[in-house]
């Protein structure tokens, strides 16, 4: 067995162990996305396994059918629930399994573009990037999506090189799955179009296989999202698709927050700060190599998407959207390592020839690149450890929900404070906060911050809702609403962030007040 193969096996096993170690934990953070997918999985199991009808918890009095990506991930999780019972670990194990496939496919892709040494370095960067590690056990669609995304890039590359129908078929399947898993992955079509143009020029428009690829890759996603849109129009529920405005506007050119936010997420979550040096070195030394050129094209196509959806991709919470950047950055990092290795060889040659001044100049530059490359892995290791430890500490609202659960004697619907109705510029945002519903195993509705009022709470009470979990920050944003609610409804309990009102028993407080008078 060659040294390269041994290194790859060691890295793969180590990456698998790092991921597996974080797979066994509940949904105990205030993540609306994890809570939503956990709830959809649970609702498939308890309310019906039809994959065309995903149900959320914050459904009001309706059936809860929601617009979203193809719910393959929660559906697979729910099938496993049927066998082993409902347990959050199962969703994370599915994500872990997809992550192993992603690692394998990226290694294959790296070998297409890089020599064995550089491919190993690129694989190490990809495997231990904190963002890919985070996604590998998250109950989110990103795990399935990045698996399909990397597979699409690999099989498309193989098809372009070989023109074999087998690779065409798998490229179609993985590209279609990418967009079905998450529509944002569709930007990879920009890269594919550029690569096709590089090979065929305008003649690509006369290639039957190109048309077959394009139509069959896009058609499944187009049909699904048209259908999913009908769920939004009929039932009014969406997981951030139609109920939030993501797109760039003219204010992109006047508000530096957009580009600053995108670059912040990139530099911190993907580039690990120090990798920039290695990547610049790769571009400088290896500009004409396919690995560098195509990776830059790939990164450019990704940035077109980031800019187009800047209202989302620039937000701090949207760091995980930037997982798209990890594969091309990893390839560039690998190319940089190859250039670094060549530079070290040059230094050895200069030393032997006793060329002192060129040796110092080349050696200094090489040393900076080498230290930056090593620092990248140290930063990644520190971040992976920090994320692991953070996952071990439950959100304080999770602990509050566990204590609250036995105190809710009535089994009806609940109202929970959500986020803001709009962003700072008046664009609608997905304000639904699903984690309380998931933790309490309740159905009900969210009310966004700007719509908090006594009249709104009274309307929920009249509609048969039992409890209002009012977030203190939302009450504070609405004047004396807390005082009004306390005068009318009994308080079940209070926590650091929430006050729980029993809105089905308004008469008790009024009666007490009259008696006191």
XYZ file of C-alpha atoms in Angstrom:
517
model
C 0.000 0.000 0.000
C 1.406 3.395 -1.018
C 2.098 6.201 1.431
C -0.561 8.358 -0.295
C -3.210 5.707 0.181
C -2.294 5.258 3.853
C -2.532 9.022 4.425
C -5.923 9.176 2.741
C -7.262 6.308 4.854
C -5.947 7.908 8.038
C -7.462 11.286 7.137
C -10.781 9.728 6.128
C -11.055 7.727 9.352
C -10.078 10.760 11.443
C -12.665 12.914 9.664
C -15.315 10.247 10.215
C -14.461 10.004 13.919
C -14.636 13.794 14.368
C -18.079 13.803 12.774
C -19.425 10.711 14.518
C -18.424 12.080 17.917
C -20.892 14.946 17.467
C -23.784 12.889 16.091
C -25.416 11.958 19.384
C -27.159 15.003 20.784
C -30.721 16.306 20.890
C -32.039 19.364 19.114
C -31.228 21.562 22.096
C -30.277 24.835 20.411
C -32.698 27.556 19.318
C -32.306 26.624 15.646
C -35.537 27.080 13.739
C -34.235 25.011 10.822
C -33.279 21.982 12.908
C -36.530 22.210 14.866
C -38.562 22.422 11.664
C -36.922 19.381 10.081
C -37.186 17.493 13.366
C -40.888 18.346 13.535
C -41.502 17.399 9.899
C -39.798 14.042 10.499
C -41.903 13.462 13.592
C -45.088 14.529 11.833
C -44.428 12.174 8.909
C -44.165 9.361 11.446
C -47.256 10.293 13.469
C -49.550 11.910 10.887
C -48.821 10.215 7.568
C -45.827 9.245 5.451
C -46.809 11.002 2.212
C -43.535 12.741 1.175
C -45.504 15.250 -0.879
C -47.170 16.655 2.234
C -44.571 17.868 4.755
C -46.214 19.270 7.911
C -44.812 21.900 10.260
C -45.887 22.507 13.877
C -46.606 26.264 13.651
C -49.619 25.535 11.487
C -52.334 27.440 13.299
C -55.593 25.538 12.978
C -54.726 24.139 9.533
C -53.075 20.861 8.492
C -49.583 22.394 8.422
C -48.589 21.589 4.834
C -45.584 23.777 4.009
C -43.580 24.978 1.033
C -39.994 23.728 1.249
C -37.308 21.815 -0.631
C -38.085 18.180 -1.436
C -38.393 16.728 2.098
C -36.216 13.705 1.357
C -34.043 14.192 4.443
C -36.902 14.310 7.008
C -38.737 11.551 5.135
C -35.746 9.208 5.386
C -35.456 10.148 9.047
C -39.123 9.339 9.625
C -38.743 5.913 8.005
C -35.990 5.190 10.499
C -38.218 6.491 13.297
C -40.721 3.809 12.351
C -38.078 1.174 13.096
C -36.144 2.617 16.046
C -38.521 5.183 17.528
C -38.406 8.973 17.483
C -34.936 10.177 18.484
C -33.029 13.275 17.334
C -29.840 11.220 17.005
C -31.289 9.435 13.977
C -31.491 12.585 11.883
C -27.894 13.381 12.765
C -26.795 9.880 11.807
C -28.399 10.345 8.380
C -26.469 13.603 7.994
C -23.305 11.779 9.071
C -23.853 9.069 6.436
C -24.282 11.704 3.720
C -21.095 13.401 4.941
C -19.092 10.214 4.381
C -20.359 10.125 0.812
C -19.404 13.774 0.429
C -15.857 13.097 1.637
C -15.489 10.232 -0.850
C -16.807 12.283 -3.773
C -14.627 15.269 -2.965
C -11.558 13.057 -2.851
C -12.476 11.757 -6.314
C -12.915 15.331 -7.540
C -9.582 16.453 -6.079
C -7.818 13.583 -7.847
C -9.296 14.771 -11.144
C -7.500 18.091 -10.841
C -4.486 17.607 -8.572
C -1.473 15.346 -8.139
C -1.593 12.865 -5.218
C 0.180 15.155 -2.728
C -1.958 18.218 -3.519
C -5.136 16.097 -3.562
C -4.365 14.875 -0.033
C -3.858 18.439 1.206
C -7.065 19.572 -0.509
C -8.917 16.635 1.030
C -7.555 17.487 4.483
C -8.724 21.087 4.104
C -12.191 19.959 3.010
C -12.541 17.174 5.574
C -11.573 19.319 8.561
C -13.143 22.586 7.526
C -15.355 23.575 10.500
C -18.306 24.327 8.217
C -18.319 20.915 6.534
C -17.902 19.298 9.951
C -20.828 21.353 11.306
C -23.090 20.422 8.399
C -22.166 16.740 8.720
C -24.307 16.249 11.828
C -26.821 19.087 11.455
C -30.494 18.261 11.016
C -30.679 20.498 7.967
C -30.917 19.918 4.202
C -27.333 21.143 3.693
C -25.850 17.708 4.440
C -27.776 16.025 1.633
C -27.366 19.042 -0.630
C -23.552 19.289 -0.343
C -23.317 15.525 -0.968
C -25.247 15.940 -4.221
C -23.453 19.218 -5.045
C -19.950 17.734 -4.858
C -21.170 14.632 -6.701
C -22.610 16.801 -9.466
C -19.274 18.619 -9.859
C -17.340 15.357 -9.971
C -19.548 13.474 -12.417
C -19.954 16.523 -14.658
C -16.162 16.835 -14.796
C -15.861 13.139 -15.678
C -18.515 13.493 -18.378
C -16.756 16.500 -19.959
C -13.487 14.581 -20.081
C -14.804 11.222 -21.285
C -18.160 12.100 -22.930
C -19.456 8.741 -21.693
C -23.212 8.386 -21.279
C -22.811 6.730 -17.870
C -21.200 9.852 -16.452
C -23.837 11.977 -18.175
C -26.578 10.031 -16.393
C -24.976 10.306 -12.980
C -24.230 14.009 -13.531
C -27.910 14.562 -14.331
C -29.021 12.620 -11.247
C -26.681 14.434 -8.847
C -27.413 17.872 -10.311
C -31.154 17.280 -10.068
C -30.772 16.051 -6.490
C -28.721 19.153 -5.623
C -31.566 21.463 -6.603
C -34.236 19.250 -5.066
C -32.307 19.114 -1.787
C -32.032 22.905 -1.765
C -32.884 25.296 -4.578
C -29.865 27.492 -3.805
C -27.629 24.752 -5.235
C -28.933 25.590 -8.689
C -26.164 28.175 -9.121
C -23.845 25.307 -10.056
C -25.483 25.533 -13.474
C -23.522 28.751 -14.032
C -20.244 26.868 -13.609
C -21.401 24.039 -15.854
C -22.395 26.500 -18.578
C -18.954 28.145 -18.472
C -17.169 24.778 -18.619
C -19.320 23.680 -21.543
C -18.538 26.928 -23.351
C -14.815 26.394 -22.712
C -15.006 23.018 -24.424
C -17.529 23.558 -27.220
C -17.870 27.329 -27.633
C -21.239 28.317 -29.065
C -21.312 24.849 -30.569
C -22.586 23.640 -27.202
C -26.014 24.811 -28.327
C -25.906 22.191 -31.077
C -24.973 19.379 -28.684
C -27.982 17.144 -28.023
C -26.435 15.806 -24.822
C -26.053 19.333 -23.468
C -29.765 19.927 -23.917
C -30.570 16.556 -22.385
C -28.395 17.392 -19.412
C -29.942 20.820 -18.922
C -33.570 19.748 -19.259
C -33.377 16.580 -17.179
C -31.332 18.278 -14.444
C -33.711 21.192 -14.016
C -37.107 19.583 -14.710
C -37.514 17.611 -11.425
C -36.717 20.681 -9.310
C -38.941 22.922 -11.425
C -41.876 20.548 -11.011
C -41.297 20.182 -7.281
C -41.016 23.908 -6.522
C -44.089 24.696 -8.629
C -45.980 22.134 -6.557
C -44.430 23.396 -3.291
C -45.481 26.926 -4.224
C -49.078 25.694 -4.392
C -48.788 24.581 -0.748
C -47.767 28.113 0.198
C -50.612 29.659 -1.783
C -53.156 27.247 -0.290
C -52.028 26.947 3.337
C -49.777 29.982 3.878
C -46.803 28.076 5.303
C -43.268 28.314 3.913
C -39.809 27.489 5.236
C -38.196 30.726 4.139
C -38.964 30.294 0.434
C -41.915 32.553 -0.390
C -42.302 34.215 2.999
C -38.923 35.964 2.955
C -37.340 38.398 0.514
C -33.767 37.294 -0.188
C -32.821 39.266 -3.271
C -30.379 42.078 -3.863
C -31.611 45.588 -4.661
C -30.151 48.952 -5.547
C -29.245 49.437 -1.902
C -26.490 46.868 -2.450
C -24.498 49.695 -4.046
C -25.028 52.095 -1.145
C -24.959 49.779 1.867
C -21.521 48.213 2.463
C -23.100 45.829 4.991
C -24.026 43.410 2.215
C -20.560 42.818 0.788
C -18.951 43.097 4.237
C -21.309 40.425 5.570
C -20.651 38.086 2.649
C -16.885 38.485 3.001
C -17.075 38.085 6.789
C -18.897 34.765 6.434
C -16.418 33.648 3.784
C -13.219 34.623 5.572
C -14.252 33.305 8.982
C -16.386 30.256 8.122
C -14.669 29.009 4.944
C -11.217 30.511 4.506
C -10.302 30.227 8.202
C -8.516 33.578 7.744
C -5.017 32.200 7.038
C -5.994 30.128 3.991
C -6.140 33.354 2.004
C -2.343 33.410 1.831
C -2.148 29.883 0.406
C -4.864 30.614 -2.146
C -3.246 33.845 -3.336
C 0.007 31.921 -3.681
C -1.767 29.254 -5.758
C -3.244 31.855 -8.095
C 0.103 33.618 -8.475
C 2.167 30.503 -9.140
C -0.361 28.289 -10.966
C -2.782 30.627 -12.742
C -3.001 28.584 -15.935
C -3.540 25.188 -14.335
C -7.076 23.748 -14.677
C -7.371 23.221 -10.917
C -6.835 26.921 -10.254
C -8.687 28.301 -13.249
C -11.783 26.124 -12.831
C -11.862 26.605 -9.068
C -11.849 30.371 -9.553
C -14.668 30.046 -12.089
C -16.558 27.882 -9.608
C -16.010 30.435 -6.852
C -17.140 33.237 -9.156
C -20.391 31.408 -9.950
C -20.968 30.961 -6.219
C -20.394 34.650 -5.571
C -22.959 35.523 -8.225
C -25.455 33.619 -6.081
C -24.210 35.211 -2.840
C -24.669 38.664 -4.320
C -28.040 37.853 -5.878
C -29.325 36.619 -2.488
C -27.330 39.140 -0.464
C -30.148 39.925 1.988
C -29.719 36.391 3.280
C -26.126 35.385 2.495
C -24.698 38.481 4.210
C -26.471 37.767 7.510
C -24.446 36.388 10.429
C -26.891 33.500 10.955
C -26.590 32.496 7.280
C -22.953 31.378 7.603
C -23.925 27.818 6.645
C -25.053 29.017 3.201
C -21.344 29.485 2.513
C -20.666 25.748 2.581
C -20.841 26.026 -1.219
C -17.458 27.761 -1.187
C -15.591 25.014 0.630
C -15.004 22.634 -2.355
C -13.399 25.214 -4.712
C -11.443 26.808 -1.857
C -10.164 23.352 -0.875
C -9.010 22.714 -4.452
C -7.233 26.080 -4.493
C -5.624 25.269 -1.148
C -4.407 21.981 -2.605
C -3.038 23.770 -5.655
C -1.269 26.177 -3.317
C 0.363 23.282 -1.488
C 1.664 21.961 -4.780
C 3.116 25.388 -5.605
C 4.577 25.530 -2.096
C 6.249 22.164 -2.573
C 7.740 23.371 -5.845
C 8.961 26.539 -4.128
C 10.711 24.510 -1.422
C 12.425 22.493 -4.157
C 13.563 25.768 -5.735
C 15.031 26.902 -2.400
C 17.007 23.680 -2.058
C 18.383 24.222 -5.554
C 19.339 27.840 -4.785
C 21.082 26.806 -1.578
C 23.111 24.207 -3.419
C 24.139 26.840 -5.953
C 24.929 29.287 -3.102
C 22.609 31.997 -4.465
C 22.183 33.747 -1.113
C 19.961 36.771 -1.922
C 17.413 34.855 -4.077
C 17.381 32.164 -1.382
C 16.410 34.664 1.333
C 13.696 36.224 -0.848
C 12.184 32.923 -1.945
C 12.637 31.389 1.492
C 10.896 34.271 3.266
C 7.907 34.120 0.967
C 7.739 30.326 1.188
C 7.968 30.463 4.968
C 5.002 32.840 5.176
C 2.911 30.572 2.968
C 3.915 27.459 4.905
C 3.133 29.015 8.299
C -0.202 30.309 6.980
C -1.106 26.849 5.706
C -0.312 25.234 9.048
C -2.143 28.024 10.893
C -5.241 27.271 8.813
C -5.444 23.748 10.207
C -4.802 24.969 13.748
C -7.621 27.519 13.475
C -9.905 24.827 12.048
C -9.091 22.445 14.901
C -9.794 25.151 17.470
C -13.128 26.011 15.829
C -14.215 22.362 15.570
C -13.470 21.901 19.266
C -15.347 25.093 20.183
C -18.391 23.993 18.171
C -18.322 20.549 19.775
C -18.247 22.018 23.274
C -20.977 24.517 22.412
C -23.232 21.666 21.269
C -22.833 20.051 24.682
C -24.423 23.059 26.408
C -28.202 23.236 25.881
C -29.790 26.573 25.084
C -31.332 28.018 28.237
C -34.715 28.133 26.493
C -34.438 24.386 25.911
C -34.064 23.866 29.668
C -36.985 26.232 30.246
C -39.144 24.220 27.828
C -38.342 20.959 29.620
C -39.446 22.495 32.930
C -42.523 24.075 31.337
C -43.836 20.974 29.648
C -45.477 19.318 32.704
C -46.966 22.670 33.779
C -49.117 22.965 30.656
C -52.131 21.056 31.903
C -54.254 21.798 28.837
C -53.406 19.980 25.634
C -54.523 22.594 23.116
C -52.798 25.040 20.785
C -50.128 27.525 21.824
C -49.027 30.916 20.520
C -45.308 31.703 20.552
C -43.487 34.970 19.905
C -41.625 34.893 16.619
C -39.061 37.166 15.060
C -39.555 40.495 13.326
C -42.120 40.712 10.534
C -39.678 42.591 8.282
C -36.005 43.441 8.098
C -34.668 46.922 8.741
C -35.585 47.978 5.213
C -39.158 46.732 5.250
C -38.690 43.458 3.366
C -40.612 40.441 4.702
C -38.648 37.811 6.614
C -39.496 34.304 7.780
C -40.284 35.118 11.403
C -41.494 31.686 12.472
C -39.639 30.361 15.538
C -40.319 26.641 15.603
C -38.117 25.378 18.421
C -40.601 25.919 21.264
C -43.236 23.944 19.387
C -40.769 21.124 18.830
C -39.484 21.030 22.403
C -43.004 21.104 23.870
C -44.434 18.776 21.200
C -47.256 21.233 20.582
C -49.001 22.734 17.588
C -49.997 26.353 17.242
C -48.970 29.651 15.697
C -46.251 32.281 15.799
C -46.922 35.986 16.003
C -44.208 38.329 14.765
C -42.849 41.088 16.977
C -44.593 44.020 15.302
C -47.981 42.282 15.562
C -47.852 41.733 19.325
C -50.905 43.411 20.854
C -53.612 42.678 23.383
C -56.153 42.499 20.584
C -54.094 39.928 18.714
C -53.721 37.767 21.815
C -57.464 38.064 22.440
C -58.111 36.821 18.906
C -56.019 33.728 19.584
C -57.854 33.195 22.862
C -61.201 33.428 21.074
C -59.961 30.921 18.477
C -59.366 28.326 21.204
C -55.644 28.689 21.886
C -54.623 27.794 25.444
C -51.237 29.421 26.096
C -49.158 32.362 24.928
C -45.368 31.990 25.246
C -44.465 35.668 25.127
C -40.837 36.536 24.583
C -39.752 39.328 26.904
C -37.922 41.183 24.131
C -41.081 41.205 21.994
C -43.174 42.480 24.900
C -40.634 45.202 25.604
C -40.787 46.302 21.959
C -44.537 46.845 22.285
C -44.885 49.360 25.103
C -47.023 48.341 28.058
C -48.274 45.088 26.521
C -46.802 43.010 29.352
C -48.796 44.999 31.918
C -51.975 44.588 29.875
C -51.463 40.834 29.562
C -50.750 40.394 33.273
C -53.979 42.215 34.093
C -56.047 39.942 31.896
C -54.404 36.489 31.872
C -52.903 34.310 34.611
C -49.150 33.674 34.395
C -48.256 29.967 34.316
C -44.531 30.508 34.805
C -41.711 32.859 33.878
C -38.182 32.362 32.609
C -35.257 34.503 31.537
C -36.657 34.944 28.032
C -40.346 33.979 28.215
C -43.494 34.673 30.201
C -46.174 32.005 29.744
C -49.776 33.226 29.910
C -52.834 30.999 30.180
C -55.026 32.796 27.625
C -57.859 30.313 28.074
C -58.510 31.535 31.638
C -58.868 35.296 31.319
C -61.870 35.365 33.624
C -59.852 34.205 36.638
C -57.633 37.279 36.680
C -60.572 39.615 36.119
C -62.488 37.897 38.924
C -59.498 38.187 41.273
C -59.119 41.854 40.458
C -62.802 42.514 41.166
C -62.600 40.581 44.409
C -59.532 42.544 45.459
C -61.357 45.799 44.811
